[in-house]
Amino acid sequence: MSFVFFWLSVVLLISIGLLHVYWAFGGNLFGEYVLPEYKYNLKPHFFNQTPGSFMCSLVATAFFILAFLEIIYHYQIGNQKFVSILLTLACFVFTARIIGEFNCLGLFKREKDTTFAKMDNMIYIPICVYLLISLIVQLTILK
């Protein structure tokens, strides 16, 4: 069972990372669905502009590193204690993303009628919940 959680989450993390690499190189597929927005002026929430190549590359790198850490932890390579601390930190990040910032992101957002809010409820929050559960399963079973 943990094997399925492991591989599905690694594939998911790498896929999300590759999507961010695509955006970093100027791609705009799904661009209208991925930026939080306000209902009335419909501008991107973060500094009223879209993230640049550097930010997309940074996020992609974070997803690739997390996938790599899961592989290292699953196959018990290297310092397991350090890797488990980093994966636990990732659990806190996913928990924070699920809860949100009470405005445009997460379960407790105020903006519920925007395109992003609908996608957040249908896709992004469930992915974060799955990745969180997957990490918890990995950390508890392989302890």
PDB file of C-alpha atoms in Angstrom:
ATOM      1  CA  MET A   1       0.000   0.000   0.000  1.00  0.00           C
ATOM      2  CA  SER A   2       2.734   2.452   0.873  1.00  0.00           C
ATOM      3  CA  PHE A   3       4.387   1.517  -2.427  1.00  0.00           C
ATOM      4  CA  VAL A   4       1.353   2.859  -4.331  1.00  0.00           C
ATOM      5  CA  PHE A   5       1.294   6.027  -2.207  1.00  0.00           C
ATOM      6  CA  PHE A   6       5.005   6.452  -2.823  1.00  0.00           C
ATOM      7  CA  TRP A   7       5.054   6.095  -6.609  1.00  0.00           C
ATOM      8  CA  LEU A   8       1.879   8.038  -7.241  1.00  0.00           C
ATOM      9  CA  SER A   9       3.104  10.938  -5.132  1.00  0.00           C
ATOM     10  CA  VAL A  10       6.547  10.912  -6.804  1.00  0.00           C
ATOM     11  CA  VAL A  11       4.947  10.958 -10.273  1.00  0.00           C
ATOM     12  CA  LEU A  12       2.585  13.723  -9.156  1.00  0.00           C
ATOM     13  CA  LEU A  13       5.411  15.836  -7.711  1.00  0.00           C
ATOM     14  CA  ILE A  14       7.555  15.430 -10.831  1.00  0.00           C
ATOM     15  CA  SER A  15       4.582  16.255 -13.080  1.00  0.00           C
ATOM     16  CA  ILE A  16       3.818  19.415 -11.120  1.00  0.00           C
ATOM     17  CA  GLY A  17       7.502  20.327 -11.238  1.00  0.00           C
ATOM     18  CA  LEU A  18       7.574  19.842 -15.021  1.00  0.00           C
ATOM     19  CA  LEU A  19       4.491  22.029 -15.387  1.00  0.00           C
ATOM     20  CA  HIS A  20       6.292  24.785 -13.472  1.00  0.00           C
ATOM     21  CA  VAL A  21       9.350  24.378 -15.729  1.00  0.00           C
ATOM     22  CA  TYR A  22       7.031  24.792 -18.726  1.00  0.00           C
ATOM     23  CA  TRP A  23       5.663  28.005 -17.204  1.00  0.00           C
ATOM     24  CA  ALA A  24       9.185  29.215 -16.400  1.00  0.00           C
ATOM     25  CA  PHE A  25      10.038  28.985 -20.102  1.00  0.00           C
ATOM     26  CA  GLY A  26       7.039  31.092 -21.065  1.00  0.00           C
ATOM     27  CA  GLY A  27       4.291  28.520 -21.453  1.00  0.00           C
ATOM     28  CA  ASN A  28       0.775  29.621 -20.602  1.00  0.00           C
ATOM     29  CA  LEU A  29      -1.229  26.390 -20.601  1.00  0.00           C
ATOM     30  CA  PHE A  30      -3.693  26.436 -17.660  1.00  0.00           C
ATOM     31  CA  GLY A  31      -2.413  29.924 -16.778  1.00  0.00           C
ATOM     32  CA  GLU A  32      -5.888  31.297 -16.136  1.00  0.00           C
ATOM     33  CA  TYR A  33      -6.583  28.569 -13.563  1.00  0.00           C
ATOM     34  CA  VAL A  34      -3.515  28.700 -11.355  1.00  0.00           C
ATOM     35  CA  LEU A  35      -3.246  32.240  -9.992  1.00  0.00           C
ATOM     36  CA  PRO A  36      -5.398  33.351  -7.053  1.00  0.00           C
ATOM     37  CA  GLU A  37      -7.562  36.333  -7.919  1.00  0.00           C
ATOM     38  CA  TYR A  38      -9.993  38.759  -6.376  1.00  0.00           C
ATOM     39  CA  LYS A  39     -13.582  38.452  -7.507  1.00  0.00           C
ATOM     40  CA  TYR A  40     -14.122  42.077  -8.490  1.00  0.00           C
ATOM     41  CA  ASN A  41     -10.940  43.087 -10.280  1.00  0.00           C
ATOM     42  CA  LEU A  42      -9.791  39.557 -11.223  1.00  0.00           C
ATOM     43  CA  LYS A  43      -6.103  40.402 -10.948  1.00  0.00           C
ATOM     44  CA  PRO A  44      -3.553  37.882  -9.735  1.00  0.00           C
ATOM     45  CA  HIS A  45      -3.395  38.044  -5.940  1.00  0.00           C
ATOM     46  CA  PHE A  46       0.382  38.119  -5.551  1.00  0.00           C
ATOM     47  CA  PHE A  47       1.660  41.665  -6.070  1.00  0.00           C
ATOM     48  CA  ASN A  48      -0.933  42.172  -8.845  1.00  0.00           C
ATOM     49  CA  GLN A  49       1.291  40.463 -11.381  1.00  0.00           C
ATOM     50  CA  THR A  50       2.009  36.985 -12.608  1.00  0.00           C
ATOM     51  CA  PRO A  51       5.054  35.202 -11.192  1.00  0.00           C
ATOM     52  CA  GLY A  52       8.131  35.356 -13.371  1.00  0.00           C
ATOM     53  CA  SER A  53      10.463  32.693 -14.659  1.00  0.00           C
ATOM     54  CA  PHE A  54      12.608  32.742 -11.540  1.00  0.00           C
ATOM     55  CA  MET A  55       9.683  32.064  -9.204  1.00  0.00           C
ATOM     56  CA  CYS A  56       8.350  29.267 -11.425  1.00  0.00           C
ATOM     57  CA  SER A  57      11.837  27.736 -11.538  1.00  0.00           C
ATOM     58  CA  LEU A  58      12.124  27.980  -7.765  1.00  0.00           C
ATOM     59  CA  VAL A  59       8.792  26.220  -7.239  1.00  0.00           C
ATOM     60  CA  ALA A  60       9.709  23.547  -9.810  1.00  0.00           C
ATOM     61  CA  THR A  61      13.000  22.951  -8.001  1.00  0.00           C
ATOM     62  CA  ALA A  62      11.140  22.568  -4.698  1.00  0.00           C
ATOM     63  CA  PHE A  63       8.837  19.919  -6.203  1.00  0.00           C
ATOM     64  CA  PHE A  64      11.776  18.042  -7.755  1.00  0.00           C
ATOM     65  CA  ILE A  65      13.680  18.115  -4.452  1.00  0.00           C
ATOM     66  CA  LEU A  66      10.633  16.821  -2.592  1.00  0.00           C
ATOM     67  CA  ALA A  67      10.255  13.945  -5.079  1.00  0.00           C
ATOM     68  CA  PHE A  68      13.968  13.188  -4.707  1.00  0.00           C
ATOM     69  CA  LEU A  69      13.675  13.223  -0.898  1.00  0.00           C
ATOM     70  CA  GLU A  70      10.754  10.798  -1.067  1.00  0.00           C
ATOM     71  CA  ILE A  71      12.818   8.439  -3.226  1.00  0.00           C
ATOM     72  CA  ILE A  72      15.781   8.681  -0.848  1.00  0.00           C
ATOM     73  CA  TYR A  73      13.549   8.036   2.152  1.00  0.00           C
ATOM     74  CA  HIS A  74      11.656   5.166   0.525  1.00  0.00           C
ATOM     75  CA  TYR A  75      14.803   3.311  -0.498  1.00  0.00           C
ATOM     76  CA  GLN A  76      16.535   4.239   2.775  1.00  0.00           C
ATOM     77  CA  ILE A  77      19.561   5.890   1.214  1.00  0.00           C
ATOM     78  CA  GLY A  78      21.707   8.282   3.209  1.00  0.00           C
ATOM     79  CA  ASN A  79      20.857  10.053   6.444  1.00  0.00           C
ATOM     80  CA  GLN A  80      17.268   9.004   7.155  1.00  0.00           C
ATOM     81  CA  LYS A  81      16.886  11.276  10.170  1.00  0.00           C
ATOM     82  CA  PHE A  82      17.698  14.422   8.169  1.00  0.00           C
ATOM     83  CA  VAL A  83      15.460  13.377   5.274  1.00  0.00           C
ATOM     84  CA  SER A  84      12.595  12.577   7.650  1.00  0.00           C
ATOM     85  CA  ILE A  85      12.917  16.057   9.174  1.00  0.00           C
ATOM     86  CA  LEU A  86      12.703  17.630   5.708  1.00  0.00           C
ATOM     87  CA  LEU A  87       9.699  15.472   4.788  1.00  0.00           C
ATOM     88  CA  THR A  88       8.020  16.418   8.069  1.00  0.00           C
ATOM     89  CA  LEU A  89       8.606  20.062   7.176  1.00  0.00           C
ATOM     90  CA  ALA A  90       6.944  19.369   3.812  1.00  0.00           C
ATOM     91  CA  CYS A  91       3.958  17.947   5.739  1.00  0.00           C
ATOM     92  CA  PHE A  92       3.634  21.264   7.559  1.00  0.00           C
ATOM     93  CA  VAL A  93       3.840  23.150   4.242  1.00  0.00           C
ATOM     94  CA  PHE A  94       1.069  21.022   2.713  1.00  0.00           C
ATOM     95  CA  THR A  95      -1.034  21.433   5.864  1.00  0.00           C
ATOM     96  CA  ALA A  96      -0.606  25.215   5.652  1.00  0.00           C
ATOM     97  CA  ARG A  97      -1.558  25.142   1.955  1.00  0.00           C
ATOM     98  CA  ILE A  98      -4.672  23.094   2.727  1.00  0.00           C
ATOM     99  CA  ILE A  99      -5.765  25.495   5.474  1.00  0.00           C
ATOM    100  CA  GLY A 100      -4.869  28.514   3.337  1.00  0.00           C
ATOM    101  CA  GLU A 101      -4.402  32.189   4.075  1.00  0.00           C
ATOM    102  CA  PHE A 102      -8.116  32.901   4.630  1.00  0.00           C
ATOM    103  CA  ASN A 103      -8.472  35.116   1.562  1.00  0.00           C
ATOM    104  CA  CYS A 104      -7.827  33.364  -1.762  1.00  0.00           C
ATOM    105  CA  LEU A 105      -6.232  29.999  -0.882  1.00  0.00           C
ATOM    106  CA  GLY A 106      -7.240  26.877   0.981  1.00  0.00           C
ATOM    107  CA  LEU A 107     -10.303  25.529   2.727  1.00  0.00           C
ATOM    108  CA  PHE A 108     -11.112  28.730   4.598  1.00  0.00           C
ATOM    109  CA  LYS A 109     -10.842  31.252   1.746  1.00  0.00           C
ATOM    110  CA  ARG A 110     -13.256  34.174   1.405  1.00  0.00           C
ATOM    111  CA  GLU A 111     -13.028  34.376  -2.396  1.00  0.00           C
ATOM    112  CA  LYS A 112     -15.153  31.373  -3.382  1.00  0.00           C
ATOM    113  CA  ASP A 113     -16.597  32.380  -6.757  1.00  0.00           C
ATOM    114  CA  THR A 114     -13.460  32.944  -8.821  1.00  0.00           C
ATOM    115  CA  THR A 115     -12.068  30.502 -11.358  1.00  0.00           C
ATOM    116  CA  PHE A 116      -9.065  29.847  -9.139  1.00  0.00           C
ATOM    117  CA  ALA A 117     -11.243  29.226  -6.064  1.00  0.00           C
ATOM    118  CA  LYS A 118     -13.248  26.602  -7.923  1.00  0.00           C
ATOM    119  CA  MET A 119     -10.093  24.895  -9.209  1.00  0.00           C
ATOM    120  CA  ASP A 120      -8.610  25.123  -5.719  1.00  0.00           C
ATOM    121  CA  ASN A 121     -11.575  23.220  -4.291  1.00  0.00           C
ATOM    122  CA  MET A 122     -11.721  20.651  -7.097  1.00  0.00           C
ATOM    123  CA  ILE A 123      -8.042  19.983  -7.792  1.00  0.00           C
ATOM    124  CA  TYR A 124      -5.372  21.807  -5.776  1.00  0.00           C
ATOM    125  CA  ILE A 125      -6.612  21.124  -2.236  1.00  0.00           C
ATOM    126  CA  PRO A 126      -7.279  17.397  -2.944  1.00  0.00           C
ATOM    127  CA  ILE A 127      -3.783  17.070  -4.435  1.00  0.00           C
ATOM    128  CA  CYS A 128      -2.297  18.674  -1.319  1.00  0.00           C
ATOM    129  CA  VAL A 129      -4.373  16.385   0.917  1.00  0.00           C
ATOM    130  CA  TYR A 130      -3.197  13.352  -1.048  1.00  0.00           C
ATOM    131  CA  LEU A 131       0.450  14.432  -0.891  1.00  0.00           C
ATOM    132  CA  LEU A 132       0.129  15.105   2.845  1.00  0.00           C
ATOM    133  CA  ILE A 133      -1.420  11.678   3.495  1.00  0.00           C
ATOM    134  CA  SER A 134       1.200  10.050   1.277  1.00  0.00           C
ATOM    135  CA  LEU A 135       4.035  11.698   3.204  1.00  0.00           C
ATOM    136  CA  ILE A 136       2.497  10.739   6.550  1.00  0.00           C
ATOM    137  CA  VAL A 137       2.118   7.124   5.391  1.00  0.00           C
ATOM    138  CA  GLN A 138       5.737   7.084   4.202  1.00  0.00           C
ATOM    139  CA  LEU A 139       7.012   8.610   7.436  1.00  0.00           C
ATOM    140  CA  THR A 140       5.055   6.263   9.704  1.00  0.00           C
ATOM    141  CA  ILE A 141       5.468   2.977   7.818  1.00  0.00           C
ATOM    142  CA  LEU A 142       9.162   3.326   7.035  1.00  0.00           C
ATOM    143  CA  LYS A 143      10.073   4.634  10.484  1.00  0.00           C
TER     144      LYS A 143
END
